Amino acid sequence: MALPVAFFAVFFAHPVVAIVGRGLRTEDGGWRFGRLGDVLGRPDVLDVLWFTTWQALASTALTLLIALPGAYVFARYDFPGKGVLRAVVTVPFVLPTVVVGTAFLALVGRGGLLDELWGVRLDTTVWAILLAHVFFNYAVVVRTVGGLWAQLDPRQEEAARVLGASRLAAWRRVTLPALAPAVAAAALMIFLFTYTSFGIVQILGGPAYRTLEAEIYRQTAQLLDLQAAAVLTLVQFAAVGAILAVHARTVRRRETALRLVDAGLTARRPRGTGQWALLGGVLLSVVLLLLLPLGVLVERSLDGGLGYYRALQDVDAGGGTFLVPPVEAIANSLEYALAATAIALLIGGLAAAALTRRAGRLVRGFDALLMLPLGVSAVTVGFGFLIALDEPPLDLRSSWILVPLAQALVGVPFVVRTMLPVLRAVDARLREAAAVLGASPWRVWREVDLPLVRRALLVAAGFAFAVSLGEFGATVFIARPDNPTLPVAVARLLGRPGDLNYGQAMALSTILMVVCAVALLLLERIRVDRAGEL
């Protein structure tokens, strides 16, 4: 636990405390606690809090309404191309929010597909934000609810039908109570993601709509009001902490309340007009809601051939946006993501190993510590890096390692959650037998644990790589102008007028989408291979 605790203390707790402390401390060393009421009483801040909350609730409800039929279809129906379609459905979730915002901008924005066909524009409206959130979180419902639905024994519902219950009554009294914890867990995750939404709101919301995360960025980067930013950070941290606590409790209920069967035994071919109509409706919604924005993004990047892609090689094509050709952002992002993945695997692997070998309150607190980066504003972390890591021996502001360190903070929780169940499933007697035969702890790990968790390690590496590749909130502060990442480059291009800048943003977004999709497909292949071995 020593190295992970030290890592989080230096590169997470220290920057966050530094930036919040700078915002709330007075010049004579006192505290501006009265500032909390001043900031929270401002009408514009109250509007931000209200919009953040209600758009998260609306996004969650709309996502459940649209995605639950898809979860049922993927759980209960067997049809050609199901595996590929499941991977395609998951692609939006691993895409950076900047790419999601750019894709919907190409669909509903000025000069977008809807604008060209019917003269309809939805950018800078709340509907664009809500639809983009559905696009981003559709896979959460399919994976969380659909994964459980596929393992529920259908004979329980069939028994209720035999006893005289209607199809609706059997589903309401038998299946729905069993699914309720999974639905609640999915809803809480979606609410968490949309409550802290930044990239999507920043691109599609315009000046009229701002979430807490976007407002923290505005107060920090544009208005330089660190006091207001510190207060909003504490509010977001408290809200997200409560959400994570409820989520953890819901997950525990889901894990202990059900008896499951093999998912391969519950899926069957659709039968009857109604089932085929449901399958067709779900496929149509996937095409319109998930594939169409990505297709429009690719089409806009190819408008006029490969000109936008060629322009990425010209430093002057961005109109002074970059100090280097935009195409260099591709190599920068890959290098940063690889370094961040290595750091996340080291820290997350050690943390997961520690959690499997100890118990008690200390370990539970350590487990909660690992999840904190998901509940703190990435904008706060990024700006905190600039504030806190500016003196020897930790003067890293001019070092390239600053970006991978910030990205690794977000990757570590994914590594821990991926590896922990597999490590806990390793029979402790195997380790004990190896130790009795004289193996050192390192050799026990290398010859007992590593062969069993190798594929989980690869899956964790893939998730950490995808998350690091698309990290935007912290990176936008610390990425140097001569070394931009892909999400930062896309945001900068969208922030400047001109068709060439817009086209280059579409081209870079398409490249980023392809890289993330390839990483996801590799993960799916690893999962399938591992399932076959088991």
Coordinates of C-alpha atoms in Angstrom, one line a residue:
M1 CA 0.0 0.0 0.0
A2 CA 3.0 2.3 0.5
L3 CA 3.6 3.3 -3.1
P4 CA -0.1 3.9 -4.0
V5 CA -0.7 5.9 -0.9
A6 CA 2.4 8.0 -1.5
F7 CA 1.3 8.5 -5.2
F8 CA -2.2 9.7 -4.2
A9 CA -0.9 11.9 -1.4
V10 CA 1.6 13.7 -3.7
F11 CA -0.2 13.8 -7.0
F12 CA -3.9 14.0 -5.9
A13 CA -4.4 15.2 -2.3
H14 CA -1.6 17.8 -2.4
P15 CA -2.7 19.6 -5.6
V16 CA -6.4 19.5 -4.6
V17 CA -5.8 20.8 -1.1
A18 CA -3.4 23.4 -2.5
I19 CA -5.9 24.8 -5.0
V20 CA -8.9 24.7 -2.5
G21 CA -6.7 26.2 0.2
R22 CA -5.5 29.0 -2.0
G23 CA -9.1 29.9 -2.8
L24 CA -10.3 29.9 0.8
R25 CA -7.3 31.2 2.8
T26 CA -6.9 34.9 3.5
E27 CA -3.6 36.8 3.2
D28 CA -3.1 36.7 7.0
G29 CA -3.5 32.9 7.1
G30 CA -7.1 32.8 8.1
W31 CA -10.0 31.2 6.3
R32 CA -12.8 32.7 4.3
F33 CA -15.6 30.3 5.4
G34 CA -18.1 33.1 5.0
R35 CA -17.2 33.0 1.3
L36 CA -19.1 29.7 1.1
G37 CA -22.4 31.4 1.7
D38 CA -21.5 34.4 -0.5
V39 CA -20.8 32.1 -3.5
L40 CA -23.7 29.7 -3.0
G41 CA -26.1 32.6 -2.6
R42 CA -25.3 34.2 -6.0
P43 CA -28.1 33.8 -8.5
D44 CA -25.8 32.7 -11.3
V45 CA -24.3 30.0 -9.1
L46 CA -27.7 28.8 -8.0
D47 CA -28.7 28.6 -11.7
V48 CA -25.6 26.4 -12.4
L49 CA -26.4 24.1 -9.4
W50 CA -30.0 23.8 -10.6
F51 CA -29.1 23.1 -14.2
T52 CA -26.4 20.6 -13.2
T53 CA -28.9 18.6 -11.1
W54 CA -31.9 18.7 -13.3
Q55 CA -30.0 17.9 -16.5
A56 CA -28.4 15.0 -14.8
L57 CA -31.8 13.7 -13.7
A58 CA -33.3 14.2 -17.2
S59 CA -30.3 12.6 -18.9
T60 CA -30.6 9.6 -16.5
A61 CA -34.3 9.2 -17.1
L62 CA -34.0 9.6 -20.9
T63 CA -31.1 7.1 -21.1
L64 CA -33.0 4.5 -19.1
L65 CA -36.1 4.9 -21.3
I66 CA -34.2 4.4 -24.5
A67 CA -31.6 1.9 -23.4
L68 CA -33.6 -0.6 -21.3
P69 CA -35.3 -2.2 -24.4
G70 CA -31.8 -2.6 -25.8
A71 CA -30.6 -4.2 -22.6
Y72 CA -33.5 -6.7 -22.9
V73 CA -32.7 -7.5 -26.5
F74 CA -29.0 -8.1 -25.9
A75 CA -29.8 -10.2 -22.8
R76 CA -32.7 -12.4 -24.2
Y77 CA -32.3 -12.5 -28.0
D78 CA -29.8 -14.3 -30.1
F79 CA -29.2 -12.9 -33.6
P80 CA -26.4 -12.7 -36.2
G81 CA -23.8 -10.1 -35.5
K82 CA -24.8 -9.7 -31.8
G83 CA -21.2 -9.8 -30.5
V84 CA -20.0 -7.1 -33.0
L85 CA -23.0 -4.9 -32.3
R86 CA -22.4 -5.2 -28.5
A87 CA -18.9 -3.9 -29.1
V88 CA -20.2 -1.1 -31.4
V89 CA -22.7 -0.1 -28.7
T90 CA -19.8 0.2 -26.2
V91 CA -17.6 2.4 -28.4
P92 CA -19.3 5.7 -27.4
F93 CA -18.7 5.0 -23.7
V94 CA -14.9 4.9 -24.2
L95 CA -14.8 7.9 -26.5
P96 CA -13.6 11.2 -25.0
T97 CA -16.4 13.6 -24.3
V98 CA -14.8 16.1 -26.6
V99 CA -15.3 13.6 -29.5
V100 CA -18.9 13.0 -28.4
G101 CA -19.5 16.7 -28.4
T102 CA -17.9 17.1 -31.8
A103 CA -19.9 14.3 -33.3
F104 CA -23.2 15.9 -32.2
L105 CA -22.0 19.3 -33.3
A106 CA -21.6 17.8 -36.8
L107 CA -25.1 16.3 -36.5
V108 CA -27.2 19.1 -34.9
G109 CA -24.9 22.2 -35.1
R110 CA -24.5 25.0 -37.7
G111 CA -24.0 23.4 -41.1
G112 CA -24.7 20.0 -39.6
L113 CA -26.8 17.2 -41.1
L114 CA -30.1 18.4 -39.6
D115 CA -29.4 21.9 -40.6
E116 CA -28.7 20.9 -44.2
L117 CA -31.7 18.6 -44.5
W118 CA -34.4 20.5 -42.6
G119 CA -32.9 23.7 -41.4
V120 CA -33.0 22.5 -37.8
R121 CA -30.3 23.4 -35.3
L122 CA -30.1 22.0 -31.8
D123 CA -26.6 23.1 -30.7
T124 CA -26.6 25.5 -27.7
T125 CA -29.9 23.9 -26.6
V126 CA -30.5 21.5 -23.8
W127 CA -31.7 18.8 -26.2
A128 CA -28.3 18.5 -27.8
I129 CA -26.8 17.9 -24.3
L130 CA -29.4 15.4 -23.3
L131 CA -29.1 13.4 -26.5
A132 CA -25.3 13.4 -26.3
H133 CA -25.5 12.1 -22.7
V134 CA -27.8 9.3 -23.9
F135 CA -25.3 8.5 -26.7
F136 CA -22.4 8.4 -24.1
N137 CA -24.2 6.3 -21.5
Y138 CA -26.3 3.9 -23.5
A139 CA -23.6 1.2 -23.0
V140 CA -23.8 1.6 -19.2
V141 CA -27.4 0.3 -19.2
V142 CA -26.7 -2.5 -21.7
R143 CA -23.7 -3.7 -19.8
T144 CA -25.0 -3.3 -16.3
V145 CA -28.7 -4.2 -16.6
G146 CA -28.4 -6.4 -19.7
G147 CA -25.5 -8.4 -18.1
L148 CA -27.6 -9.2 -15.1
W149 CA -30.8 -9.7 -17.1
A150 CA -29.0 -12.4 -19.2
Q151 CA -28.2 -14.3 -16.1
L152 CA -31.7 -14.3 -14.5
D153 CA -33.4 -17.6 -14.7
P154 CA -36.4 -17.2 -17.1
R155 CA -38.1 -20.2 -15.5
Q156 CA -39.1 -18.0 -12.5
E157 CA -41.1 -15.7 -14.7
E158 CA -42.5 -18.7 -16.6
A159 CA -43.7 -20.3 -13.3
A160 CA -45.6 -17.1 -12.5
R161 CA -47.3 -17.3 -15.9
V162 CA -48.3 -20.9 -15.3
L163 CA -49.9 -19.8 -12.0
G164 CA -52.1 -17.3 -13.8
A165 CA -50.1 -14.1 -13.9
S166 CA -50.2 -12.0 -17.0
R167 CA -47.0 -11.3 -18.9
L168 CA -46.9 -7.7 -17.5
A169 CA -47.7 -8.9 -13.9
A170 CA -45.1 -11.6 -14.0
W171 CA -42.5 -9.2 -15.2
R172 CA -43.5 -6.6 -12.6
R173 CA -43.5 -9.0 -9.7
V174 CA -40.7 -11.3 -10.6
T175 CA -38.2 -9.8 -13.0
L176 CA -38.4 -6.2 -12.0
P177 CA -37.6 -6.7 -8.3
A178 CA -34.5 -8.8 -9.3
L179 CA -33.4 -6.1 -11.8
A180 CA -34.1 -3.1 -9.5
P181 CA -30.6 -3.1 -7.9
A182 CA -28.9 -3.2 -11.3
V183 CA -31.2 -0.5 -12.7
A184 CA -30.5 1.6 -9.7
A185 CA -26.7 1.1 -10.1
A186 CA -26.8 2.0 -13.8
A187 CA -28.9 5.1 -13.0
L188 CA -26.5 6.2 -10.3
M189 CA -23.5 5.8 -12.6
I190 CA -25.2 7.7 -15.4
F191 CA -26.2 10.5 -12.9
L192 CA -22.6 10.6 -11.7
F193 CA -21.2 10.9 -15.3
T194 CA -23.7 13.5 -16.3
Y195 CA -23.5 15.5 -13.1
T196 CA -19.8 16.0 -13.7
S197 CA -20.1 16.5 -17.5
F198 CA -17.6 18.9 -18.9
G199 CA -16.5 18.3 -22.5
I200 CA -20.0 17.8 -23.9
V201 CA -21.5 20.8 -22.1
Q202 CA -18.5 22.9 -23.1
I203 CA -18.9 22.2 -26.8
L204 CA -22.7 21.9 -27.1
G205 CA -24.0 24.1 -24.2
G206 CA -22.5 27.4 -25.3
P207 CA -22.7 30.3 -22.8
A208 CA -26.3 29.5 -21.8
Y209 CA -25.7 26.1 -20.2
R210 CA -23.0 25.3 -17.6
T211 CA -22.6 22.4 -15.2
L212 CA -20.6 22.7 -12.0
E213 CA -17.5 21.3 -13.8
A214 CA -17.8 23.8 -16.6
E215 CA -18.4 26.6 -14.1
I216 CA -15.3 25.6 -12.2
Y217 CA -13.3 25.8 -15.4
R218 CA -14.8 29.2 -16.2
Q219 CA -14.1 30.6 -12.7
T220 CA -10.6 29.2 -12.8
A221 CA -9.3 29.8 -16.3
Q222 CA -11.3 32.7 -17.5
L223 CA -12.3 34.8 -14.4
L224 CA -9.4 33.8 -12.2
D225 CA -11.7 33.6 -9.2
L226 CA -10.1 30.8 -7.2
Q227 CA -12.4 31.5 -4.2
A228 CA -15.5 30.7 -6.2
A229 CA -13.8 27.7 -7.9
A230 CA -12.8 26.3 -4.5
V231 CA -16.3 26.6 -3.1
L232 CA -17.8 24.9 -6.2
T233 CA -15.2 22.2 -6.0
L234 CA -16.2 21.4 -2.4
V235 CA -19.9 21.3 -3.4
Q236 CA -19.2 19.0 -6.2
F237 CA -17.0 16.8 -4.1
A238 CA -19.7 16.5 -1.4
A239 CA -22.4 15.7 -4.0
V240 CA -20.4 13.1 -5.9
G241 CA -19.2 11.6 -2.6
A242 CA -22.9 11.0 -1.6
I243 CA -23.6 9.6 -5.1
L244 CA -20.7 7.1 -4.8
A245 CA -21.7 6.0 -1.3
V246 CA -25.3 5.2 -2.6
H247 CA -23.8 3.5 -5.6
A248 CA -21.5 1.3 -3.5
R249 CA -24.5 0.3 -1.4
T250 CA -26.5 -0.6 -4.4
V251 CA -23.8 -2.6 -6.0
R252 CA -23.4 -4.7 -2.7
R253 CA -27.2 -5.4 -2.8
R254 CA -26.9 -6.5 -6.4
E255 CA -24.0 -8.9 -5.7
T256 CA -25.6 -10.6 -2.7
A257 CA -29.3 -10.7 -3.4
L258 CA -29.5 -12.9 -6.5
R259 CA -28.9 -16.4 -7.7
L260 CA -27.8 -16.4 -11.3
V261 CA -27.5 -18.9 -14.2
D262 CA -25.3 -19.2 -17.2
A263 CA -26.0 -16.3 -19.6
G264 CA -25.6 -18.5 -22.6
L265 CA -28.7 -20.5 -21.6
T266 CA -31.2 -17.6 -21.6
A267 CA -30.8 -16.1 -25.1
R268 CA -32.9 -17.4 -27.9
R269 CA -33.9 -16.4 -31.4
P270 CA -36.8 -13.9 -31.6
R271 CA -40.2 -15.5 -32.2
G272 CA -43.4 -13.8 -33.4
T273 CA -44.1 -10.4 -34.9
G274 CA -43.8 -8.5 -31.6
Q275 CA -40.3 -9.8 -30.8
W276 CA -39.0 -9.1 -34.3
A277 CA -40.5 -5.6 -34.1
L278 CA -38.8 -5.0 -30.8
L279 CA -35.5 -6.2 -32.2
G280 CA -35.9 -4.0 -35.2
G281 CA -36.8 -1.0 -33.1
V282 CA -33.7 -1.4 -30.9
L283 CA -31.5 -1.8 -34.0
L284 CA -33.0 1.3 -35.5
S285 CA -32.5 3.3 -32.3
V286 CA -28.8 2.1 -32.2
V287 CA -28.3 3.2 -35.8
L288 CA -30.0 6.7 -35.4
L289 CA -28.6 7.5 -31.9
L290 CA -25.2 5.8 -31.9
L291 CA -24.0 5.2 -35.4
L292 CA -25.4 8.2 -37.2
P293 CA -23.4 10.8 -35.1
L294 CA -20.2 8.9 -35.6
G295 CA -21.0 8.5 -39.3
V296 CA -21.6 12.2 -39.7
L297 CA -18.4 12.9 -37.9
V298 CA -16.4 10.8 -40.4
E299 CA -18.4 12.3 -43.3
R300 CA -17.6 15.9 -42.2
S301 CA -13.9 15.0 -41.8
L302 CA -13.9 13.8 -45.4
D303 CA -15.8 16.8 -46.8
G304 CA -13.8 17.7 -49.9
G305 CA -11.6 14.6 -49.8
L306 CA -8.5 14.3 -47.5
G307 CA -7.9 18.0 -47.4
Y308 CA -8.6 18.4 -43.7
Y309 CA -6.3 15.5 -42.9
R310 CA -3.5 17.0 -45.0
A311 CA -4.0 20.3 -43.3
L312 CA -3.1 18.7 -40.0
Q313 CA 0.5 18.6 -41.2
D314 CA 0.7 22.3 -41.7
V315 CA 1.4 24.5 -38.6
D316 CA -0.1 27.5 -40.3
A317 CA -3.4 25.8 -41.2
G318 CA -4.8 26.3 -37.7
G319 CA -4.5 30.1 -38.0
G320 CA -2.0 30.4 -35.2
T321 CA -3.9 27.9 -32.9
F322 CA -0.8 25.7 -32.5
L323 CA 3.0 26.1 -32.3
V324 CA 3.4 22.8 -34.0
P325 CA 1.5 20.9 -36.8
P326 CA -1.8 19.6 -35.3
V327 CA -0.9 16.1 -36.5
E328 CA 1.8 15.9 -33.8
A329 CA -1.0 15.7 -31.3
I330 CA -1.5 12.1 -32.4
A331 CA 2.0 11.1 -31.4
N332 CA 1.8 13.2 -28.2
S333 CA -1.4 11.5 -27.1
L334 CA -0.2 8.0 -27.8
E335 CA 3.1 8.7 -25.9
Y336 CA 1.3 10.2 -22.9
A337 CA -1.3 7.5 -22.8
L338 CA 1.3 4.7 -22.9
A339 CA 3.2 6.4 -20.0
A340 CA 0.0 6.9 -18.1
T341 CA -1.0 3.3 -18.6
A342 CA 2.3 2.1 -17.3
I343 CA 1.9 4.3 -14.2
A344 CA -1.7 3.2 -13.7
L345 CA -0.8 -0.5 -14.0
L346 CA 2.0 -0.2 -11.4
I347 CA 0.0 1.8 -8.9
G348 CA -3.3 0.0 -9.5
G349 CA -1.7 -3.4 -9.6
L350 CA 0.0 -2.9 -6.2
A351 CA -3.2 -1.4 -4.8
A352 CA -5.3 -4.4 -6.0
A353 CA -2.8 -6.8 -4.6
A354 CA -2.9 -5.0 -1.2
L355 CA -6.7 -5.1 -1.1
T356 CA -6.7 -8.9 -1.7
R357 CA -4.3 -9.6 1.2
R358 CA -5.6 -7.3 4.0
A359 CA -9.0 -6.5 5.6
G360 CA -10.3 -4.0 8.1
R361 CA -11.2 -0.3 8.2
L362 CA -7.8 0.8 7.0
V363 CA -8.1 -1.2 3.8
R364 CA -11.7 0.0 3.3
G365 CA -10.5 3.6 3.6
F366 CA -7.7 2.8 1.2
D367 CA -10.2 1.4 -1.3
A368 CA -12.3 4.6 -1.0
L369 CA -9.2 6.7 -1.6
L370 CA -8.6 5.0 -4.9
M371 CA -12.0 6.1 -6.1
L372 CA -11.7 9.7 -5.1
P373 CA -10.2 11.0 -8.5
L374 CA -13.6 10.0 -10.1
G375 CA -15.4 12.3 -7.7
V376 CA -13.2 15.4 -7.8
S377 CA -13.2 18.0 -10.6
A378 CA -10.5 17.1 -13.1
V379 CA -10.3 20.9 -13.7
T380 CA -9.3 21.3 -10.1
V381 CA -6.7 18.6 -10.3
G382 CA -5.2 20.0 -13.4
F383 CA -5.0 23.6 -12.1
G384 CA -3.8 22.2 -8.7
F385 CA -0.9 20.6 -10.5
L386 CA 0.3 24.0 -11.7
I387 CA -0.2 25.5 -8.2
A388 CA 1.3 22.7 -6.1
L389 CA 4.0 21.2 -8.3
D390 CA 6.0 24.4 -8.8
E391 CA 8.9 24.1 -6.3
P392 CA 11.8 21.7 -5.9
P393 CA 12.0 18.8 -5.6
L394 CA 8.6 18.6 -7.3
D395 CA 8.9 21.4 -9.8
L396 CA 7.3 19.5 -12.7
R397 CA 5.5 22.3 -14.6
S398 CA 8.0 22.1 -17.5
S399 CA 8.3 18.3 -17.5
W400 CA 6.4 16.1 -19.9
I401 CA 5.6 13.6 -17.2
L402 CA 3.0 16.0 -15.7
V403 CA 0.4 15.0 -18.3
P404 CA 0.8 11.2 -17.8
L405 CA 0.6 11.6 -14.0
A406 CA -2.7 13.5 -14.3
Q407 CA -4.1 10.9 -16.7
A408 CA -2.9 8.0 -14.5
L409 CA -5.0 9.3 -11.6
V410 CA -8.1 8.6 -13.7
G411 CA -6.8 5.3 -15.0
V412 CA -5.9 3.7 -11.6
P413 CA -9.6 3.2 -10.4
F414 CA -10.3 1.3 -13.7
V415 CA -7.2 -0.9 -13.2
V416 CA -8.2 -1.7 -9.6
R417 CA -11.8 -2.5 -10.4
T418 CA -10.7 -4.8 -13.3
M419 CA -8.0 -6.7 -11.5
L420 CA -9.5 -7.0 -8.0
P421 CA -12.2 -9.6 -8.7
V422 CA -9.7 -11.8 -10.5
L423 CA -7.1 -11.5 -7.8
R424 CA -9.7 -12.3 -5.1
A425 CA -10.6 -15.4 -7.0
V426 CA -7.1 -16.8 -6.9
D427 CA -6.9 -19.7 -4.4
A428 CA -4.7 -18.5 -1.5
R429 CA -3.6 -22.1 -1.0
L430 CA -1.7 -21.9 -4.2
R431 CA 0.4 -19.0 -2.9
E432 CA 0.9 -20.8 0.5
A433 CA 2.1 -24.0 -1.3
A434 CA 4.6 -22.0 -3.4
A435 CA 5.8 -20.3 -0.2
V436 CA 6.2 -23.6 1.6
L437 CA 8.3 -24.9 -1.3
G438 CA 10.7 -21.9 -0.8
A439 CA 9.5 -19.4 -3.3
S440 CA 10.0 -15.7 -2.5
P441 CA 7.0 -13.4 -2.5
W442 CA 8.1 -12.0 -5.9
R443 CA 8.4 -15.5 -7.4
V444 CA 5.0 -16.4 -5.9
W445 CA 3.5 -13.4 -7.7
R446 CA 5.4 -14.1 -10.9
E447 CA 4.6 -17.9 -11.1
V448 CA 1.2 -18.1 -9.4
D449 CA -0.7 -14.8 -9.6
L450 CA 0.6 -13.4 -12.9
P451 CA -0.4 -16.4 -15.1
L452 CA -3.9 -16.3 -13.7
V453 CA -4.4 -12.5 -13.9
R454 CA -2.5 -12.0 -17.2
R455 CA -5.6 -11.4 -19.3
A456 CA -7.2 -9.2 -16.6
L457 CA -4.0 -7.2 -16.6
L458 CA -4.3 -6.7 -20.4
V459 CA -8.0 -5.7 -20.1
A460 CA -7.0 -3.2 -17.3
A461 CA -4.2 -1.8 -19.5
G462 CA -6.7 -1.3 -22.4
F463 CA -9.1 0.6 -20.2
A464 CA -6.4 2.7 -18.7
F465 CA -5.1 3.5 -22.2
A466 CA -8.5 4.5 -23.5
V467 CA -9.3 6.6 -20.5
S468 CA -5.9 8.3 -20.6
L469 CA -6.1 9.0 -24.3
G470 CA -9.4 10.9 -23.9
E471 CA -8.7 12.7 -20.6
F472 CA -9.5 16.4 -21.1
G473 CA -10.4 18.2 -17.9
A474 CA -7.0 18.2 -16.3
T475 CA -4.9 18.0 -19.5
V476 CA -6.3 21.2 -20.9
F477 CA -4.5 23.1 -18.1
I478 CA -1.1 21.3 -18.1
A479 CA -0.5 20.3 -21.8
R480 CA 2.1 22.5 -23.2
P481 CA 1.3 24.6 -26.3
D482 CA 4.1 22.8 -28.2
N483 CA 2.8 19.3 -27.1
P484 CA -1.0 19.3 -27.3
T485 CA -3.0 16.1 -26.9
L486 CA -5.8 15.1 -29.3
P487 CA -8.7 16.2 -27.0
V488 CA -7.0 19.5 -26.3
A489 CA -6.3 20.1 -30.0
V490 CA -9.9 19.3 -30.9
A491 CA -11.2 21.8 -28.3
R492 CA -8.8 24.5 -29.5
L493 CA -9.8 24.1 -33.2
L494 CA -13.5 24.2 -32.3
G495 CA -12.9 27.4 -30.4
R496 CA -11.7 29.2 -33.5
P497 CA -13.8 30.3 -36.4
G498 CA -13.4 29.1 -39.9
D499 CA -14.3 26.1 -42.0
L500 CA -10.7 24.8 -42.0
N501 CA -10.4 24.8 -38.2
Y502 CA -13.8 23.0 -38.0
G503 CA -12.8 20.4 -40.6
Q504 CA -9.5 19.7 -38.8
A505 CA -11.4 19.3 -35.6
M506 CA -13.6 16.7 -37.3
A507 CA -10.5 14.9 -38.7
L508 CA -8.7 14.8 -35.4
S509 CA -11.9 13.6 -33.7
T510 CA -12.2 10.8 -36.2
I511 CA -8.7 9.7 -35.6
L512 CA -9.2 9.7 -31.9
M513 CA -12.5 7.7 -32.3
V514 CA -10.7 5.1 -34.5
V515 CA -7.9 4.6 -31.9
C516 CA -10.4 4.2 -29.1
A517 CA -12.5 1.8 -31.1
V518 CA -9.5 -0.4 -32.0
A519 CA -8.6 -0.5 -28.3
L520 CA -12.1 -1.5 -27.4
L521 CA -12.3 -4.3 -30.0
L522 CA -9.0 -5.7 -28.7
L523 CA -10.5 -5.7 -25.2
E524 CA -13.6 -7.6 -26.5
R525 CA -11.3 -10.1 -28.1
I526 CA -9.3 -10.6 -24.9
R527 CA -12.6 -11.0 -23.0
V528 CA -13.9 -13.6 -25.4
D529 CA -10.6 -15.6 -25.4
R530 CA -10.5 -15.5 -21.6
A531 CA -14.1 -16.7 -21.4
G532 CA -13.3 -19.6 -23.7
E533 CA -10.3 -20.6 -21.5
L534 CA -12.5 -20.6 -18.4

